[in-house]
Amino acid sequence: MRRSIFFCALFAAWLALGPGAVSAMAQGGDDQDLVEQVQEFKRFYRTYKDKESKIEAIKVLKGVDCPEAAQALFPLLSDRDPEIVQAAVEVISSFHKEKTLGPFLEILPKLKDPAARSRLVEILGRAGFVQAAPVLRGMLKKERDVPTKVGIARALGCFKDKEAVPYLARLLKDRAPQVRMAALDALAEIRDKKSGNLVVPLLKDPDWRVRSAAIHAARVIRIQAAVEPLIDLLGEKQGRLRMEAADALVDITDCDYGDDQAMWKKQWARLKSLHFKIPSDDEMARRKRKRFENQPRYKKFKKTITYNGITTTSKRMLFVIDISGSMRDLVVDREKFKEGGYKSFQKLEIVKTELIRTIDNLRGDTYFNILAFATRIKPWKKKLVQANILNRSSAISWVKSLHPMGAAAPGAIPMGGMSGGLALGKTNSMGALLAAFGLRPDKIPDERAIQKMGRPRNDLDTIFFLSDGRPSTGIYVDRDDILRTVRVINRYRKIVIHTIAIGEFQKDFLAMLARQNGGQFVDLGR
């Protein structure tokens, strides 16, 4: 019943545009080949009973940029299945012609259903349809729906619309942290120097995710007024924010005193007395070109934690470890691993040894958890726990008990709560990542539901994700589907994801996962 009402509301809104809009649609089929593809879609789509065939049919229309295709896909935005909806959004977002997307601008303000509005806003933003900017700015005056406000902010950022800055300023005062984050991200995309003073107050926002977004915006826009608040953030208990603030200070001032708050205060007071002005963007670019590229910055920070060569100042972290059947295999590059003091050259034994060493060195003010995965997912604890001596001992004992899933090796003890069998030894990367975000591993989340979620209880800010192979089971196994889903979720979580690979396989998925989520990728070897 709800689907029927939603469908009628959407389609009635389209038809309400009147004969002019309908004729514009009809005249869009100049390219007969495109029109024929749409006709074939209409003919066969209803005959498909399984979701996979429906999604494949929808994706055939990707790039078929004509009004008929938009009209055919429009009703699918109301489908009950979020994967069908996502496929339709993805395909319509591939259209760019004004005659194809233009009618949406008249429909959008008239839609009463907030889900319909937020989906159309997402489409226009992803399509880069800059003609939508005036309509979206106007909607912000009265819009109350949080996901729609988030979508509008992101779209205006994608458009790099400088006229949107006063409208985004209102969103910086919104009660929902998701909206404040989206507005800051948009200002970072627009990079208008005049917006700098709007960003600075958010460096003291009560939500750490908003503070992180404000640090990024201040760093990108390069705001001199942000220097002193950023120095204050060097005293943050949230270790990752301290690192981000230090990096921002370097990029704004071209001075580098690491995360030493006392030194920054002393030197900044001296520079202020000399009426110091930060270097221009052009000057900074010239200076950077002269420096040695990719010089590691992490070495300058104190109180760091290192796992498999990745160093972090985070104090709230999750280790996600692959224990699929292939982790029983031996590494090929034995010369590389022979000095590591490992019990054997088995991949999981190497991983366990490194994780145990890291856990043993965690500081008492760090909170952590461990999640092991194969086909199924099993966490050590239900939430992050303090790294006191008892929890470290318990974690080390649990890690030692882990064995590769799948066909049982002689004497192997399956992970608690799991049993053997080849079917259980696959690599469910999507499920593990969803569980890491605190979501159900067997269900793709709806973006609107994610947007409406409050602040995560654990305040997790860093994930270490280790695997030895490509995804082979779970809701999604396609690399692009997994990457897209993680990007959507992480827009609102701001979690850094570091990835570690071990073994022989195509590692571009793990490298891209880290790159898209602010992390580092490390290849331990074959």
Short mmCIF file of C-alpha atoms in Angstrom, two decimals:
data_model
loop_
_atom_site.label_atom_id
_atom_site.label_comp_id
_atom_site.label_asym_id
_atom_site.label_seq_id
_atom_site.Cartn_x
_atom_site.Cartn_y
_atom_site.Cartn_z
CA MET A 1 0.00 0.00 0.00
CA ARG A 2 2.78 2.43 0.95
CA ARG A 3 4.62 1.64 -2.29
CA SER A 4 1.45 2.33 -4.30
CA ILE A 5 0.94 5.71 -2.63
CA PHE A 6 4.59 6.63 -3.16
CA PHE A 7 4.48 5.60 -6.83
CA CYS A 8 1.32 7.61 -7.46
CA ALA A 9 2.78 10.68 -5.79
CA LEU A 10 5.91 10.51 -7.93
CA PHE A 11 4.15 9.85 -11.21
CA ALA A 12 1.42 12.41 -10.53
CA ALA A 13 4.11 15.00 -9.88
CA TRP A 14 5.68 14.19 -13.26
CA LEU A 15 2.37 14.42 -15.11
CA ALA A 16 1.51 17.64 -13.27
CA LEU A 17 4.12 19.40 -15.37
CA GLY A 18 1.52 19.52 -18.11
CA PRO A 19 1.59 19.09 -21.88
CA GLY A 20 4.76 21.15 -22.33
CA ALA A 21 6.85 18.78 -20.27
CA VAL A 22 5.27 15.70 -21.83
CA SER A 23 5.95 16.97 -25.33
CA ALA A 24 9.53 17.72 -24.34
CA MET A 25 9.83 14.11 -23.32
CA ALA A 26 8.32 12.88 -26.55
CA GLN A 27 10.66 14.99 -28.66
CA GLY A 28 13.72 13.68 -26.85
CA GLY A 29 14.11 10.58 -29.01
CA ASP A 30 16.19 12.07 -31.81
CA ASP A 31 18.49 9.09 -31.64
CA GLN A 32 16.28 6.19 -32.65
CA ASP A 33 18.73 3.63 -31.27
CA LEU A 34 18.39 5.06 -27.76
CA VAL A 35 14.61 5.07 -27.99
CA GLU A 36 14.59 1.46 -29.15
CA GLN A 37 16.70 0.44 -26.14
CA VAL A 38 14.17 2.08 -23.84
CA GLN A 39 11.31 0.34 -25.61
CA GLU A 40 13.04 -3.02 -25.16
CA PHE A 41 13.52 -2.22 -21.48
CA LYS A 42 9.82 -1.45 -21.04
CA ARG A 43 8.88 -4.60 -22.90
CA PHE A 44 10.95 -7.06 -20.89
CA TYR A 45 11.59 -5.52 -17.46
CA ARG A 46 8.23 -6.59 -16.03
CA THR A 47 8.83 -10.17 -17.11
CA TYR A 48 11.89 -10.56 -14.87
CA LYS A 49 11.13 -12.14 -11.51
CA ASP A 50 14.58 -12.15 -9.91
CA LYS A 51 16.32 -9.05 -8.61
CA GLU A 52 19.60 -9.75 -10.40
CA SER A 53 17.97 -9.71 -13.85
CA LYS A 54 16.10 -6.50 -13.02
CA ILE A 55 19.29 -4.74 -11.93
CA GLU A 56 21.12 -5.94 -15.04
CA ALA A 57 18.30 -4.61 -17.23
CA ILE A 58 18.36 -1.24 -15.47
CA LYS A 59 22.11 -0.92 -15.96
CA VAL A 60 21.73 -1.52 -19.70
CA LEU A 61 20.23 2.00 -19.84
CA LYS A 62 23.33 3.61 -18.35
CA GLY A 63 24.36 6.41 -20.68
CA VAL A 64 21.13 6.13 -22.72
CA ASP A 65 20.70 9.87 -22.21
CA CYS A 66 17.22 10.66 -23.45
CA PRO A 67 13.94 11.74 -21.82
CA GLU A 68 12.31 8.39 -22.55
CA ALA A 69 14.92 6.58 -20.43
CA ALA A 70 14.42 8.99 -17.52
CA GLN A 71 10.66 8.52 -17.75
CA ALA A 72 11.00 4.72 -17.81
CA LEU A 73 13.31 4.62 -14.79
CA PHE A 74 11.53 7.28 -12.75
CA PRO A 75 8.95 4.92 -11.15
CA LEU A 76 11.73 2.61 -9.93
CA LEU A 77 12.81 5.26 -7.45
CA SER A 78 9.83 4.08 -5.39
CA ASP A 79 10.72 0.38 -5.49
CA ARG A 80 10.68 -1.50 -2.19
CA ASP A 81 14.10 -3.02 -2.81
CA PRO A 82 16.89 -0.51 -2.01
CA GLU A 83 19.21 -2.23 -4.50
CA ILE A 84 16.72 -1.62 -7.32
CA VAL A 85 16.41 2.01 -6.21
CA GLN A 86 20.19 2.39 -6.06
CA ALA A 87 20.57 0.95 -9.56
CA ALA A 88 17.97 3.38 -10.91
CA VAL A 89 19.66 6.32 -9.15
CA GLU A 90 23.04 5.28 -10.56
CA VAL A 91 21.73 5.06 -14.13
CA ILE A 92 19.70 8.29 -14.11
CA SER A 93 22.76 10.01 -12.61
CA SER A 94 24.69 9.06 -15.76
CA PHE A 95 22.44 11.37 -17.81
CA HIS A 96 23.56 14.96 -18.44
CA LYS A 97 21.37 16.48 -21.15
CA GLU A 98 19.08 19.30 -20.13
CA LYS A 99 16.12 17.85 -22.03
CA THR A 100 16.54 14.63 -20.01
CA LEU A 101 17.03 16.06 -16.52
CA GLY A 102 15.31 19.43 -16.92
CA PRO A 103 11.79 18.17 -16.07
CA PHE A 104 13.06 17.03 -12.67
CA LEU A 105 13.66 20.66 -11.70
CA GLU A 106 9.94 21.37 -11.98
CA ILE A 107 8.97 18.16 -10.23
CA LEU A 108 11.38 18.49 -7.32
CA PRO A 109 9.87 21.40 -5.32
CA LYS A 110 6.38 19.91 -5.73
CA LEU A 111 7.18 16.50 -4.28
CA LYS A 112 5.64 16.00 -0.85
CA ASP A 113 7.41 12.75 -0.07
CA PRO A 114 10.84 13.47 1.51
CA ALA A 115 12.30 10.18 0.22
CA ALA A 116 11.43 11.19 -3.34
CA ARG A 117 12.98 14.63 -2.86
CA SER A 118 16.22 13.31 -1.41
CA ARG A 119 16.62 10.75 -4.21
CA LEU A 120 16.09 13.34 -6.93
CA VAL A 121 18.52 15.70 -5.21
CA GLU A 122 21.10 12.91 -5.13
CA ILE A 123 20.58 12.25 -8.84
CA LEU A 124 21.00 15.91 -9.81
CA GLY A 125 24.13 16.23 -7.68
CA ARG A 126 25.77 13.05 -8.96
CA ALA A 127 24.93 14.03 -12.54
CA GLY A 128 26.66 17.37 -12.03
CA PHE A 129 23.54 19.11 -13.35
CA VAL A 130 24.55 22.66 -12.36
CA GLN A 131 21.31 24.08 -13.74
CA ALA A 132 19.71 22.69 -10.57
CA ALA A 133 21.67 25.02 -8.27
CA PRO A 134 19.07 27.86 -8.08
CA VAL A 135 16.27 25.38 -7.37
CA LEU A 136 18.27 23.63 -4.65
CA ARG A 137 19.26 26.90 -3.00
CA GLY A 138 15.62 27.93 -2.94
CA MET A 139 14.56 24.65 -1.36
CA LEU A 140 16.89 25.20 1.61
CA LYS A 141 14.75 28.09 2.82
CA LYS A 142 11.95 25.74 3.89
CA GLU A 143 13.40 22.22 3.79
CA ARG A 144 13.11 20.31 7.08
CA ASP A 145 14.03 16.77 6.03
CA VAL A 146 17.57 15.93 7.21
CA PRO A 147 18.55 13.57 4.32
CA THR A 148 17.29 16.10 1.76
CA LYS A 149 19.29 18.92 3.37
CA VAL A 150 22.36 16.69 3.38
CA GLY A 151 21.82 15.86 -0.30
CA ILE A 152 21.35 19.51 -1.27
CA ALA A 153 24.55 20.53 0.52
CA ARG A 154 26.52 17.78 -1.21
CA ALA A 155 25.06 18.67 -4.61
CA LEU A 156 25.92 22.36 -4.21
CA GLY A 157 29.43 21.32 -3.23
CA CYS A 158 29.71 19.16 -6.35
CA PHE A 159 28.60 22.16 -8.42
CA LYS A 160 31.24 24.34 -6.67
CA ASP A 161 28.47 26.92 -6.42
CA LYS A 162 29.86 30.05 -4.71
CA GLU A 163 26.40 31.59 -4.61
CA ALA A 164 25.43 28.77 -2.25
CA VAL A 165 27.77 29.91 0.55
CA PRO A 166 25.13 32.02 2.42
CA TYR A 167 22.69 29.12 2.22
CA LEU A 168 25.29 26.65 3.49
CA ALA A 169 25.99 29.06 6.36
CA ARG A 170 22.48 28.35 7.65
CA LEU A 171 23.12 24.63 7.54
CA LEU A 172 26.22 25.05 9.72
CA LYS A 173 23.80 25.93 12.55
CA ASP A 174 21.51 22.96 11.94
CA ARG A 175 20.73 20.71 14.91
CA ALA A 176 21.64 17.54 12.98
CA PRO A 177 25.40 16.84 12.90
CA GLN A 178 24.98 15.10 9.53
CA VAL A 179 23.79 18.39 8.04
CA ARG A 180 26.65 20.38 9.58
CA MET A 181 29.16 17.85 8.22
CA ALA A 182 27.64 18.00 4.74
CA ALA A 183 27.72 21.81 4.75
CA LEU A 184 31.39 21.81 5.78
CA ASP A 185 32.25 19.27 3.10
CA ALA A 186 30.47 21.46 0.53
CA LEU A 187 32.42 24.55 1.61
CA ALA A 188 35.63 22.54 1.28
CA GLU A 189 34.64 21.67 -2.30
CA ILE A 190 33.73 25.27 -3.16
CA ARG A 191 36.95 26.67 -1.60
CA ASP A 192 35.71 30.23 -1.30
CA LYS A 193 38.14 32.17 0.91
CA LYS A 194 35.25 34.35 2.11
CA SER A 195 33.67 31.31 3.78
CA GLY A 196 36.62 30.86 6.14
CA ASN A 197 35.05 32.65 9.10
CA LEU A 198 32.01 30.37 8.81
CA VAL A 199 34.16 27.29 9.31
CA VAL A 200 36.20 28.36 12.36
CA PRO A 201 33.41 28.10 15.01
CA LEU A 202 32.75 24.47 13.98
CA LEU A 203 36.26 23.52 15.11
CA LYS A 204 34.72 23.52 18.60
CA ASP A 205 31.60 21.56 17.68
CA PRO A 206 30.55 18.98 20.33
CA ASP A 207 30.48 16.16 17.73
CA TRP A 208 33.98 14.91 16.82
CA ARG A 209 32.88 14.06 13.27
CA VAL A 210 31.87 17.68 12.71
CA ARG A 211 35.19 18.86 14.16
CA SER A 212 36.97 16.52 11.74
CA ALA A 213 35.01 17.95 8.79
CA ALA A 214 35.80 21.49 9.99
CA ILE A 215 39.52 20.66 10.21
CA HIS A 216 39.42 19.39 6.63
CA ALA A 217 37.59 22.50 5.40
CA ALA A 218 40.01 24.83 7.22
CA ARG A 219 42.94 22.92 5.74
CA VAL A 220 41.60 23.01 2.18
CA ILE A 221 40.41 26.64 2.21
CA ARG A 222 43.54 27.63 4.20
CA ILE A 223 42.09 29.90 6.85
CA GLN A 224 44.51 31.95 8.97
CA ALA A 225 41.83 32.56 11.61
CA ALA A 226 41.70 28.79 12.15
CA VAL A 227 45.31 28.52 13.33
CA GLU A 228 44.72 29.17 17.04
CA PRO A 229 41.64 26.89 17.30
CA LEU A 230 43.65 24.19 15.51
CA ILE A 231 46.48 24.60 18.02
CA ASP A 232 43.89 24.13 20.77
CA LEU A 233 42.85 20.87 19.07
CA LEU A 234 46.37 19.52 19.53
CA GLY A 235 45.25 18.85 23.10
CA GLU A 236 42.38 16.64 21.85
CA LYS A 237 41.80 13.34 23.61
CA GLN A 238 40.62 12.02 20.24
CA GLY A 239 44.08 11.09 18.98
CA ARG A 240 43.17 11.04 15.30
CA LEU A 241 41.87 14.63 15.43
CA ARG A 242 45.17 15.74 16.94
CA MET A 243 46.96 14.29 13.91
CA GLU A 244 44.48 15.93 11.51
CA ALA A 245 44.87 19.30 13.25
CA ALA A 246 48.67 19.10 13.05
CA ASP A 247 48.53 18.30 9.32
CA ALA A 248 46.11 21.20 8.77
CA LEU A 249 48.43 23.61 10.58
CA VAL A 250 51.30 22.60 8.29
CA ASP A 251 49.23 23.08 5.14
CA ILE A 252 47.89 26.46 6.28
CA THR A 253 51.08 28.03 7.66
CA ASP A 254 53.90 26.03 6.04
CA CYS A 255 55.38 25.70 9.53
CA ASP A 256 55.93 22.27 11.04
CA TYR A 257 56.15 21.65 14.78
CA GLY A 258 54.49 18.23 14.71
CA ASP A 259 51.80 17.78 17.36
CA ASP A 260 53.78 19.72 20.00
CA GLN A 261 51.10 22.08 21.30
CA ALA A 262 53.46 24.09 23.51
CA MET A 263 55.86 24.70 20.62
CA TRP A 264 53.03 25.73 18.31
CA LYS A 265 51.71 28.23 20.86
CA LYS A 266 55.16 29.71 21.39
CA GLN A 267 56.02 29.99 17.70
CA TRP A 268 52.60 31.27 16.66
CA ALA A 269 52.76 34.03 19.30
CA ARG A 270 56.14 35.04 17.87
CA LEU A 271 54.85 34.99 14.28
CA LYS A 272 51.81 37.06 15.22
CA SER A 273 54.06 39.70 16.77
CA LEU A 274 55.80 39.91 13.39
CA HIS A 275 52.41 40.37 11.63
CA PHE A 276 52.85 37.03 9.84
CA LYS A 277 50.58 36.30 6.88
CA ILE A 278 50.14 32.76 5.64
CA PRO A 279 51.62 32.03 2.19
CA SER A 280 49.30 32.32 -0.79
CA ASP A 281 48.02 29.17 -2.46
CA ASP A 282 50.39 29.71 -5.39
CA GLU A 283 53.36 30.18 -3.08
CA MET A 284 52.45 27.03 -1.14
CA ALA A 285 52.24 25.09 -4.39
CA ARG A 286 55.71 26.30 -5.41
CA ARG A 287 57.18 25.35 -2.04
CA LYS A 288 55.63 21.90 -2.12
CA ARG A 289 57.05 21.20 -5.56
CA LYS A 290 60.52 21.82 -4.19
CA ARG A 291 60.14 19.37 -1.34
CA PHE A 292 60.73 15.69 -1.35
CA GLU A 293 57.36 14.17 -2.25
CA ASN A 294 55.61 11.63 -0.09
CA GLN A 295 57.85 12.25 2.91
CA PRO A 296 56.19 10.34 5.76
CA ARG A 297 54.60 12.67 8.26
CA TYR A 298 53.55 10.11 10.78
CA LYS A 299 57.07 9.93 12.21
CA LYS A 300 56.76 13.34 13.80
CA PHE A 301 53.87 12.34 16.05
CA LYS A 302 54.27 11.08 19.57
CA LYS A 303 52.15 8.48 21.33
CA THR A 304 51.47 6.50 18.16
CA ILE A 305 50.38 2.93 17.53
CA THR A 306 51.77 0.89 14.63
CA TYR A 307 50.13 -2.10 12.98
CA ASN A 308 51.76 -3.77 9.98
CA GLY A 309 53.69 -0.62 9.14
CA ILE A 310 50.74 1.76 9.47
CA THR A 311 51.10 4.29 12.27
CA THR A 312 48.18 6.12 13.84
CA THR A 313 47.47 8.40 16.78
CA SER A 314 43.90 7.08 17.01
CA LYS A 315 42.64 5.98 20.40
CA ARG A 316 39.46 4.28 19.15
CA MET A 317 40.18 1.54 16.64
CA LEU A 318 38.89 -1.74 15.24
CA PHE A 319 41.01 -4.55 13.77
CA VAL A 320 39.17 -6.54 11.06
CA ILE A 321 40.94 -9.81 10.23
CA ASP A 322 40.29 -12.26 7.38
CA ILE A 323 40.26 -15.90 8.57
CA SER A 324 38.91 -17.44 5.35
CA GLY A 325 40.17 -20.83 4.21
CA SER A 326 42.93 -19.35 2.06
CA MET A 327 44.57 -17.86 5.15
CA ARG A 328 45.82 -21.41 5.82
CA ASP A 329 48.14 -21.11 2.79
CA LEU A 330 51.83 -20.37 3.16
CA VAL A 331 53.37 -17.11 1.97
CA VAL A 332 55.57 -17.25 -1.13
CA ASP A 333 58.04 -14.49 -0.19
CA ARG A 334 59.59 -16.43 2.68
CA GLU A 335 62.79 -14.40 2.61
CA LYS A 336 60.72 -11.33 3.43
CA PHE A 337 59.11 -12.97 6.46
CA LYS A 338 61.89 -15.17 7.85
CA GLU A 339 63.21 -12.49 10.24
CA GLY A 340 59.79 -11.83 11.75
CA GLY A 341 59.93 -14.45 14.47
CA TYR A 342 56.76 -16.22 13.28
CA LYS A 343 55.80 -19.77 14.29
CA SER A 344 55.32 -20.71 10.64
CA PHE A 345 54.95 -19.18 7.19
CA GLN A 346 51.17 -19.64 7.27
CA LYS A 347 49.46 -16.35 6.43
CA LEU A 348 47.14 -16.36 9.43
CA GLU A 349 50.00 -17.15 11.84
CA ILE A 350 51.90 -14.13 10.52
CA VAL A 351 48.81 -11.92 10.85
CA LYS A 352 48.05 -13.17 14.36
CA THR A 353 51.61 -12.57 15.51
CA GLU A 354 51.60 -8.98 14.26
CA LEU A 355 48.19 -8.29 15.78
CA ILE A 356 49.22 -9.74 19.16
CA ARG A 357 52.32 -7.53 19.16
CA THR A 358 50.19 -4.48 18.45
CA ILE A 359 47.62 -5.33 21.14
CA ASP A 360 50.38 -5.90 23.67
CA ASN A 361 51.65 -2.35 23.04
CA LEU A 362 48.30 -0.53 23.16
CA ARG A 363 48.25 2.34 25.63
CA GLY A 364 45.80 2.26 28.51
CA ASP A 365 43.86 5.24 27.15
CA THR A 366 43.12 3.41 23.88
CA TYR A 367 39.78 1.69 23.15
CA PHE A 368 39.72 -1.19 20.69
CA ASN A 369 37.92 -4.26 19.38
CA ILE A 370 38.64 -7.12 16.96
CA LEU A 371 36.41 -8.61 14.29
CA ALA A 372 37.27 -11.86 12.50
CA PHE A 373 35.50 -12.83 9.30
CA ALA A 374 35.21 -15.50 6.66
CA THR A 375 31.73 -16.32 5.35
CA ARG A 376 30.36 -15.26 8.74
CA ILE A 377 31.46 -12.46 11.01
CA LYS A 378 32.45 -12.83 14.65
CA PRO A 379 33.50 -9.94 16.91
CA TRP A 380 35.65 -10.39 19.98
CA LYS A 381 33.51 -7.94 22.01
CA LYS A 382 30.19 -6.22 21.34
CA LYS A 383 31.79 -2.76 21.56
CA LEU A 384 35.12 -1.00 21.94
CA VAL A 385 36.78 -1.70 25.28
CA GLN A 386 39.62 -0.03 27.13
CA ALA A 387 43.08 -1.46 26.52
CA ASN A 388 43.76 -2.28 30.16
CA ILE A 389 45.90 -5.27 31.09
CA LEU A 390 42.92 -7.65 31.46
CA ASN A 391 41.35 -6.74 28.12
CA ARG A 392 44.70 -6.96 26.35
CA SER A 393 45.26 -10.44 27.80
CA SER A 394 41.75 -11.53 26.81
CA ALA A 395 42.18 -10.18 23.28
CA ILE A 396 45.53 -11.92 22.83
CA SER A 397 44.05 -15.21 24.03
CA TRP A 398 41.14 -14.85 21.59
CA VAL A 399 43.44 -14.05 18.67
CA LYS A 400 45.61 -17.08 19.46
CA SER A 401 42.51 -19.32 19.23
CA LEU A 402 41.65 -18.19 15.69
CA HIS A 403 42.08 -20.68 12.85
CA PRO A 404 41.28 -20.50 9.13
CA MET A 405 37.68 -21.39 8.40
CA GLY A 406 36.66 -23.98 5.84
CA ALA A 407 37.94 -27.55 5.66
CA ALA A 408 39.32 -28.15 9.12
CA ALA A 409 43.01 -28.77 9.58
CA PRO A 410 44.06 -31.50 12.02
CA GLY A 411 43.64 -30.26 15.57
CA ALA A 412 42.23 -26.89 14.47
CA ILE A 413 39.75 -25.21 16.76
CA PRO A 414 37.10 -23.26 14.81
CA MET A 415 36.42 -19.72 15.86
CA GLY A 416 33.96 -19.37 18.71
CA GLY A 417 30.39 -19.56 17.44
CA MET A 418 31.38 -21.05 14.05
CA SER A 419 31.80 -24.53 12.68
CA GLY A 420 33.88 -25.89 9.81
CA GLY A 421 32.94 -26.61 6.23
CA LEU A 422 34.10 -25.27 2.88
CA ALA A 423 31.06 -22.99 2.62
CA LEU A 424 32.18 -21.14 5.75
CA GLY A 425 35.67 -20.48 4.44
CA LYS A 426 34.81 -17.79 1.88
CA THR A 427 35.64 -14.06 2.02
CA ASN A 428 32.66 -11.90 3.02
CA SER A 429 34.31 -8.49 2.77
CA MET A 430 31.02 -6.58 2.45
CA GLY A 431 29.56 -8.23 5.54
CA ALA A 432 32.71 -7.54 7.54
CA LEU A 433 32.74 -3.87 6.56
CA LEU A 434 29.05 -3.45 7.39
CA ALA A 435 29.63 -5.08 10.78
CA ALA A 436 32.61 -2.79 11.34
CA PHE A 437 30.26 0.18 10.91
CA GLY A 438 27.89 -1.37 13.46
CA LEU A 439 25.33 -2.38 10.81
CA ARG A 440 23.75 -5.71 9.93
CA PRO A 441 26.19 -7.72 7.77
CA ASP A 442 23.38 -9.31 5.76
CA LYS A 443 21.47 -6.20 4.70
CA ILE A 444 22.37 -3.25 2.50
CA PRO A 445 21.44 -0.14 4.49
CA ASP A 446 19.17 2.54 3.11
CA GLU A 447 21.03 5.85 2.84
CA ARG A 448 18.16 7.79 4.37
CA ALA A 449 18.28 5.54 7.43
CA ILE A 450 22.04 6.08 7.71
CA GLN A 451 21.58 9.84 7.47
CA LYS A 452 19.03 9.80 10.28
CA MET A 453 21.21 7.77 12.63
CA GLY A 454 22.50 9.63 15.63
CA ARG A 455 26.05 9.75 16.82
CA PRO A 456 27.60 6.23 16.94
CA ARG A 457 27.84 4.99 20.51
CA ASN A 458 31.44 3.80 20.27
CA ASP A 459 32.90 6.84 18.48
CA LEU A 460 35.07 4.47 16.44
CA ASP A 461 37.35 6.56 14.22
CA THR A 462 39.85 4.11 12.67
CA ILE A 463 39.56 0.65 11.07
CA PHE A 464 42.42 -1.67 10.09
CA PHE A 465 41.11 -4.10 7.45
CA LEU A 466 43.32 -7.09 6.55
CA SER A 467 42.55 -9.67 3.87
CA ASP A 468 44.31 -12.13 1.58
CA GLY A 469 41.86 -12.27 -1.30
CA ARG A 470 39.05 -10.81 -3.34
CA PRO A 471 35.48 -10.87 -1.95
CA SER A 472 33.82 -14.19 -2.76
CA THR A 473 30.54 -14.20 -0.82
CA GLY A 474 28.09 -11.85 0.86
CA ILE A 475 25.49 -9.35 -0.30
CA TYR A 476 28.01 -7.81 -2.69
CA VAL A 477 31.13 -9.38 -4.18
CA ASP A 478 31.64 -6.85 -6.96
CA ARG A 479 34.41 -4.41 -6.07
CA ASP A 480 32.57 -1.30 -7.27
CA ASP A 481 29.39 -2.19 -5.35
CA ILE A 482 31.35 -2.61 -2.11
CA LEU A 483 33.35 0.58 -2.59
CA ARG A 484 30.20 2.59 -3.36
CA THR A 485 28.36 1.25 -0.31
CA VAL A 486 31.27 2.03 2.01
CA ARG A 487 31.58 5.55 0.58
CA VAL A 488 27.90 6.25 1.22
CA ILE A 489 28.05 5.02 4.83
CA ASN A 490 31.33 6.74 5.59
CA ARG A 491 30.05 10.14 4.48
CA TYR A 492 28.38 10.26 7.88
CA ARG A 493 30.87 8.26 9.97
CA LYS A 494 34.18 9.92 8.96
CA ILE A 495 36.11 6.73 9.81
CA VAL A 496 39.62 6.27 8.42
CA ILE A 497 40.02 2.82 6.85
CA HIS A 498 43.55 1.43 6.53
CA THR A 499 43.95 -1.76 4.49
CA ILE A 500 46.57 -4.50 4.58
CA ALA A 501 47.04 -7.22 1.96
CA ILE A 502 48.91 -10.51 2.28
CA GLY A 503 49.26 -13.18 -0.39
CA GLU A 504 48.96 -13.41 -4.17
CA PHE A 505 45.85 -11.72 -5.59
CA GLN A 506 44.71 -8.52 -7.32
CA LYS A 507 45.05 -5.93 -4.58
CA ASP A 508 43.55 -2.89 -6.29
CA PHE A 509 40.30 -3.32 -4.31
CA LEU A 510 42.07 -2.92 -0.96
CA ALA A 511 44.20 -0.06 -2.28
CA MET A 512 41.10 1.78 -3.50
CA LEU A 513 39.21 1.10 -0.25
CA ALA A 514 41.98 2.82 1.71
CA ARG A 515 42.37 5.67 -0.77
CA GLN A 516 38.66 6.51 -0.79
CA ASN A 517 38.41 6.49 3.00
CA GLY A 518 41.43 8.51 4.08
CA GLY A 519 43.62 5.53 4.92
CA GLN A 520 46.88 3.90 3.91
CA PHE A 521 47.35 0.67 1.97
CA VAL A 522 50.17 -1.74 2.86
CA ASP A 523 51.09 -4.85 0.88
CA LEU A 524 52.84 -7.26 3.25
CA GLY A 525 53.98 -9.47 0.37
CA ARG A 526 53.12 -12.64 -1.50
#
